[in-house]
PDB file of C-alpha atoms in Angstrom:
ATOM      1  CA  MET A 917     151.961 102.268 116.415  1.00  0.00           C
ATOM      2  CA  LEU A 918     150.647  98.884 117.568  1.00  0.00           C
ATOM      3  CA  ARG A 919     148.612  97.167 114.820  1.00  0.00           C
ATOM      4  CA  SER A 920     147.326  93.742 113.826  1.00  0.00           C
ATOM      5  CA  VAL A 921     145.658  92.037 110.871  1.00  0.00           C
ATOM      6  CA  LEU A 922     142.539  90.059 111.674  1.00  0.00           C
ATOM      7  CA  ILE A 923     139.140  88.791 110.675  1.00  0.00           C
ATOM      8  CA  PHE A 924     135.921  89.610 112.528  1.00  0.00           C
ATOM      9  CA  PRO A 925     133.679  86.674 111.580  1.00  0.00           C
ATOM     10  CA  ASN A 926     129.937  87.170 111.880  1.00  0.00           C
ATOM     11  CA  LEU A 927     129.490  83.863 113.662  1.00  0.00           C
ATOM     12  CA  SER A 928     126.216  82.053 114.034  1.00  0.00           C
ATOM     13  CA  GLN A 929     125.465  81.819 117.762  1.00  0.00           C
ATOM     14  CA  MET A 930     127.480  84.996 118.426  1.00  0.00           C
ATOM     15  CA  THR A 931     125.408  85.497 121.574  1.00  0.00           C
ATOM     16  CA  ASP A 932     126.796  82.266 123.043  1.00  0.00           C
ATOM     17  CA  VAL A 933     130.376  83.281 122.239  1.00  0.00           C
ATOM     18  CA  ASN A 934     129.912  86.705 123.791  1.00  0.00           C
ATOM     19  CA  LYS A 935     128.292  85.225 126.899  1.00  0.00           C
ATOM     20  CA  ILE A 936     131.452  83.205 127.555  1.00  0.00           C
ATOM     21  CA  ARG A 937     133.744  86.105 126.638  1.00  0.00           C
ATOM     22  CA  ARG A 938     131.876  88.528 128.920  1.00  0.00           C
ATOM     23  CA  CYS A 939     132.780  86.331 131.897  1.00  0.00           C
ATOM     24  CA  TYR A 940     136.254  85.104 130.976  1.00  0.00           C
ATOM     25  CA  ASP A 941     137.935  87.354 128.397  1.00  0.00           C
ATOM     26  CA  ASN A 942     139.633  90.441 129.791  1.00  0.00           C
ATOM     27  CA  LEU A 943     139.514  92.021 126.294  1.00  0.00           C
ATOM     28  CA  TYR A 944     135.755  91.500 125.885  1.00  0.00           C
ATOM     29  CA  GLN A 945     134.963  95.232 126.036  1.00  0.00           C
ATOM     30  CA  HIS A 946     137.885  96.190 123.800  1.00  0.00           C
ATOM     31  CA  ILE A 947     137.573  93.954 120.731  1.00  0.00           C
ATOM     32  CA  ALA A 948     134.908  91.799 119.075  1.00  0.00           C
ATOM     33  CA  PRO A 949     135.452  88.053 118.550  1.00  0.00           C
ATOM     34  CA  HIS A 950     138.182  87.696 115.936  1.00  0.00           C
ATOM     35  CA  ILE A 951     140.725  85.473 114.222  1.00  0.00           C
ATOM     36  CA  SER A 952     144.242  86.899 114.147  1.00  0.00           C
ATOM     37  CA  LEU A 953     146.208  86.627 110.921  1.00  0.00           C
ATOM     38  CA  VAL A 954     149.110  88.818 112.069  1.00  0.00           C
ATOM     39  CA  PHE A 955     149.551  89.176 115.806  1.00  0.00           C
ATOM     40  CA  PRO A 956     150.022  92.662 117.273  1.00  0.00           C
ATOM     41  CA  PHE A 957     153.188  94.337 116.036  1.00  0.00           C
ATOM     42  CA  ASP A 958     154.711  97.760 116.519  1.00  0.00           C
ATOM     43  CA  ASN A 959     156.526  99.701 113.802  1.00  0.00           C
ATOM     44  CA  ASP A 960     156.792 103.189 112.358  1.00  0.00           C
ATOM     45  CA  LEU A 961     155.607 102.400 108.832  1.00  0.00           C
ATOM     46  CA  ALA A 962     152.724 104.416 107.448  1.00  0.00           C
ATOM     47  CA  ASP A 963     149.317 102.764 107.576  1.00  0.00           C
ATOM     48  CA  GLU A 964     149.128 103.037 103.781  1.00  0.00           C
ATOM     49  CA  LYS A 965     152.205 100.805 103.417  1.00  0.00           C
ATOM     50  CA  ILE A 966     150.718  98.143 105.708  1.00  0.00           C
ATOM     51  CA  VAL A 967     147.409  98.307 103.805  1.00  0.00           C
ATOM     52  CA  GLN A 968     149.209  97.902 100.466  1.00  0.00           C
ATOM     53  CA  VAL A 969     151.162  94.854 101.624  1.00  0.00           C
ATOM     54  CA  VAL A 970     148.074  93.163 103.114  1.00  0.00           C
ATOM     55  CA  THR A 971     146.017  93.985 100.010  1.00  0.00           C
ATOM     56  CA  ASP A 972     148.696  92.527  97.728  1.00  0.00           C
ATOM     57  CA  VAL A 973     148.725  89.279  99.708  1.00  0.00           C
ATOM     58  CA  ILE A 974     144.966  88.749  99.970  1.00  0.00           C
ATOM     59  CA  LYS A 975     143.789  90.241  96.661  1.00  0.00           C
ATOM     60  CA  ARG A 976     143.288  86.838  95.047  1.00  0.00           C
ATOM     61  CA  GLN A 977     141.555  85.285  98.050  1.00  0.00           C
ATOM     62  CA  GLN A 978     137.871  84.643  97.531  1.00  0.00           C
ATOM     63  CA  GLN A 979     135.298  84.700 100.306  1.00  0.00           C
ATOM     64  CA  PHE A 980     135.233  81.426 102.219  1.00  0.00           C
ATOM     65  CA  ASN A 981     133.306  79.651 104.942  1.00  0.00           C
ATOM     66  CA  ILE A 982     134.570  78.769 108.379  1.00  0.00           C
ATOM     67  CA  ARG A 983     133.223  76.392 110.951  1.00  0.00           C
ATOM     68  CA  LEU A 984     134.170  76.106 114.615  1.00  0.00           C
ATOM     69  CA  THR A 985     133.171  72.967 116.494  1.00  0.00           C
ATOM     70  CA  ALA A 986     135.780  72.295 119.188  1.00  0.00           C
ATOM     71  CA  ILE A 987     137.208  73.929 122.294  1.00  0.00           C
ATOM     72  CA  SER A 988     140.937  73.971 122.958  1.00  0.00           C
ATOM     73  CA  GLY A 989     143.399  76.381 124.460  1.00  0.00           C
ATOM     74  CA  ASP A 990     146.658  77.081 126.195  1.00  0.00           C
ATOM     75  CA  PRO A 991     145.860  76.829 129.912  1.00  0.00           C
ATOM     76  CA  GLU A 992     149.500  77.405 130.818  1.00  0.00           C
ATOM     77  CA  HIS A 993     149.139  80.951 129.491  1.00  0.00           C
ATOM     78  CA  GLY A 994     145.489  81.402 130.546  1.00  0.00           C
ATOM     79  CA  TYR A 995     143.792  80.996 127.128  1.00  0.00           C
ATOM     80  CA  VAL A 996     140.730  79.061 125.968  1.00  0.00           C
ATOM     81  CA  TRP A 997     139.448  79.208 122.385  1.00  0.00           C
ATOM     82  CA  LEU A 998     137.097  77.856 119.753  1.00  0.00           C
ATOM     83  CA  VAL A 999     139.092  76.052 117.077  1.00  0.00           C
ATOM     84  CA  VAL A1000     138.476  76.808 113.391  1.00  0.00           C
ATOM     85  CA  ASP A1001     137.911  73.448 111.693  1.00  0.00           C
ATOM     86  CA  GLN A1002     136.607  74.244 108.210  1.00  0.00           C
ATOM     87  CA  GLY A1003     138.587  77.102 106.679  1.00  0.00           C
ATOM     88  CA  SER A1004     141.667  76.478 108.798  1.00  0.00           C
ATOM     89  CA  LYS A1005     143.869  75.715 105.791  1.00  0.00           C
ATOM     90  CA  ILE A1006     142.966  79.001 104.065  1.00  0.00           C
ATOM     91  CA  LEU A1007     143.554  80.994 107.255  1.00  0.00           C
ATOM     92  CA  THR A1008     146.931  79.328 107.770  1.00  0.00           C
ATOM     93  CA  GLU A1009     147.929  80.064 104.167  1.00  0.00           C
ATOM     94  CA  LEU A1010     146.968  83.737 104.604  1.00  0.00           C
ATOM     95  CA  HIS A1011     148.863  83.911 107.907  1.00  0.00           C
ATOM     96  CA  ASP A1012     151.971  82.364 106.349  1.00  0.00           C
ATOM     97  CA  ALA A1013     151.800  84.564 103.232  1.00  0.00           C
ATOM     98  CA  LEU A1014     151.479  87.734 105.308  1.00  0.00           C
ATOM     99  CA  TYR A1015     154.442  86.831 107.500  1.00  0.00           C
ATOM    100  CA  ALA A1016     156.484  85.999 104.380  1.00  0.00           C
ATOM    101  CA  GLU A1017     156.346  89.692 103.483  1.00  0.00           C
ATOM    102  CA  PRO A1018     159.595  91.514 104.395  1.00  0.00           C
ATOM    103  CA  ILE A1019     157.865  94.230 106.436  1.00  0.00           C
ATOM    104  CA  LEU A1020     156.040  91.644 108.592  1.00  0.00           C
ATOM    105  CA  ASN A1021     158.570  88.810 108.658  1.00  0.00           C
ATOM    106  CA  SER A1022     160.510  90.112 111.654  1.00  0.00           C
ATOM    107  CA  TYR A1023     157.313  90.027 113.749  1.00  0.00           C
ATOM    108  CA  TYR A1024     156.661  86.323 113.167  1.00  0.00           C
ATOM    109  CA  ARG A1025     156.109  84.597 116.508  1.00  0.00           C
ATOM    110  CA  GLU A1026     157.944  81.273 116.455  1.00  0.00           C
ATOM    111  CA  ASP A1027     156.880  80.785 120.078  1.00  0.00           C
ATOM    112  CA  LEU A1028     153.211  80.664 118.999  1.00  0.00           C
ATOM    113  CA  PRO A1029     152.388  77.791 116.654  1.00  0.00           C
ATOM    114  CA  TYR A1030     149.559  79.124 114.505  1.00  0.00           C
ATOM    115  CA  GLN A1031     146.171  77.532 115.094  1.00  0.00           C
ATOM    116  CA  PRO A1032     143.257  79.532 113.703  1.00  0.00           C
ATOM    117  CA  HIS A1033     140.828  80.186 116.531  1.00  0.00           C
ATOM    118  CA  VAL A1034     138.489  82.620 118.256  1.00  0.00           C
ATOM    119  CA  THR A1035     139.570  83.338 121.818  1.00  0.00           C
ATOM    120  CA  VAL A1036     136.792  83.047 124.395  1.00  0.00           C
ATOM    121  CA  ALA A1037     138.893  83.371 127.565  1.00  0.00           C
ATOM    122  CA  GLN A1038     142.229  84.933 128.411  1.00  0.00           C
ATOM    123  CA  GLY A1039     144.018  86.346 131.402  1.00  0.00           C
ATOM    124  CA  LEU A1040     143.058  83.335 133.504  1.00  0.00           C
ATOM    125  CA  SER A1041     145.208  81.331 135.878  1.00  0.00           C
ATOM    126  CA  PHE A1042     146.304  77.881 134.724  1.00  0.00           C
ATOM    127  CA  LEU A1043     143.661  76.185 136.899  1.00  0.00           C
ATOM    128  CA  GLN A1044     140.878  78.549 135.814  1.00  0.00           C
ATOM    129  CA  ALA A1045     141.701  78.003 132.140  1.00  0.00           C
ATOM    130  CA  GLU A1046     142.001  74.241 132.550  1.00  0.00           C
ATOM    131  CA  HIS A1047     138.657  73.993 134.387  1.00  0.00           C
ATOM    132  CA  LEU A1048     136.875  76.256 131.890  1.00  0.00           C
ATOM    133  CA  MET A1049     138.282  74.350 128.920  1.00  0.00           C
ATOM    134  CA  THR A1050     137.156  71.038 130.424  1.00  0.00           C
ATOM    135  CA  ALA A1051     133.666  72.427 131.150  1.00  0.00           C
ATOM    136  CA  LEU A1052     133.267  73.938 127.682  1.00  0.00           C
ATOM    137  CA  GLN A1053     134.448  70.729 125.993  1.00  0.00           C
ATOM    138  CA  LYS A1054     131.351  69.020 127.407  1.00  0.00           C
ATOM    139  CA  GLU A1055     129.173  71.321 125.279  1.00  0.00           C
ATOM    140  CA  THR A1056     128.455  70.977 121.560  1.00  0.00           C
ATOM    141  CA  TYR A1057     129.462  73.777 119.215  1.00  0.00           C
ATOM    142  CA  ASP A1058     128.713  74.308 115.543  1.00  0.00           C
ATOM    143  CA  LEU A1059     129.387  77.929 114.670  1.00  0.00           C
ATOM    144  CA  THR A1060     129.670  79.058 111.070  1.00  0.00           C
ATOM    145  CA  ALA A1061     130.439  82.240 109.172  1.00  0.00           C
ATOM    146  CA  THR A1062     131.400  83.441 105.736  1.00  0.00           C
ATOM    147  CA  VAL A1063     134.642  85.389 105.762  1.00  0.00           C
ATOM    148  CA  THR A1064     134.075  88.398 103.515  1.00  0.00           C
ATOM    149  CA  GLU A1065     136.834  90.788 104.570  1.00  0.00           C
ATOM    150  CA  VAL A1066     140.120  91.242 106.380  1.00  0.00           C
ATOM    151  CA  ALA A1067     140.619  94.129 108.808  1.00  0.00           C
ATOM    152  CA  ILE A1068     143.669  96.048 109.917  1.00  0.00           C
ATOM    153  CA  GLU A1069     143.455  97.703 113.306  1.00  0.00           C
ATOM    154  CA  HIS A1070     145.292 100.066 115.575  1.00  0.00           C
ATOM    155  CA  ILE A1071     145.433  98.799 119.128  1.00  0.00           C
ATOM    156  CA  LEU A1072     144.933 101.833 121.319  1.00  0.00           C
ATOM    157  CA  GLU A1073     146.647 102.403 124.665  1.00  0.00           C
ATOM    158  CA  ASN A1074     143.512 101.277 126.502  1.00  0.00           C
ATOM    159  CA  ASN A1075     143.516  98.043 124.365  1.00  0.00           C
ATOM    160  CA  ASP A1076     140.528  99.143 122.268  1.00  0.00           C
ATOM    161  CA  SER A1077     140.518  97.956 118.677  1.00  0.00           C
ATOM    162  CA  ALA A1078     140.283 100.799 116.155  1.00  0.00           C
ATOM    163  CA  VAL A1079     139.875  99.309 112.683  1.00  0.00           C
ATOM    164  CA  PHE A1080     141.339 101.725 110.151  1.00  0.00           C
ATOM    165  CA  THR A1081     140.695  99.697 107.008  1.00  0.00           C
ATOM    166  CA  THR A1082     138.915  96.611 105.759  1.00  0.00           C
ATOM    167  CA  ILE A1083     139.794  94.770 102.584  1.00  0.00           C
ATOM    168  CA  VAL A1084     136.838  93.022 100.956  1.00  0.00           C
ATOM    169  CA  LEU A1085     137.431  89.547  99.565  1.00  0.00           C
ATOM    170  CA  ASP A1086     136.304  88.635  96.064  1.00  0.00           C
ATOM    171  CA  GLU A1087     132.790  87.130  95.936  1.00  0.00           C
ATOM    172  CA  ASN A1088     133.507  84.764  93.054  1.00  0.00           C
TER     173      ASN A1088
END
């Protein structure tokens, strides 16, 4: 079963993000804007085991704010994204702690240096991604959200996201 661990931030200016995604993100209709903590992985473990491991890692994490103000990407692979500035350290710590767990460690992607972000375009050619990134970098962004929960999803055969649990972060 293909799964991932992610955050669905309720971003200010979500309409602007979705306007870009509608045109340039081939997963726009399948998944809402998100920040991946554990990239898609496939194993036979029961969902309950995955939930327990994720819960154990994030149980002490309090809610936190994020802010996205810059555009970056990986044009070589057809990606453009909004970079998480504020909150990046916490997201990286959660990412690293999750992958330190034995059941997730073998899925760690050394080929993908972790940079917390929200993808706005993917599946583009190098030139399309490069041109879009350059155009979007001329705009000003200041998107914020409070991260209140972490989700675990099944990725269905048609690429739809089917969240099967959310873990609420402590408010204090």
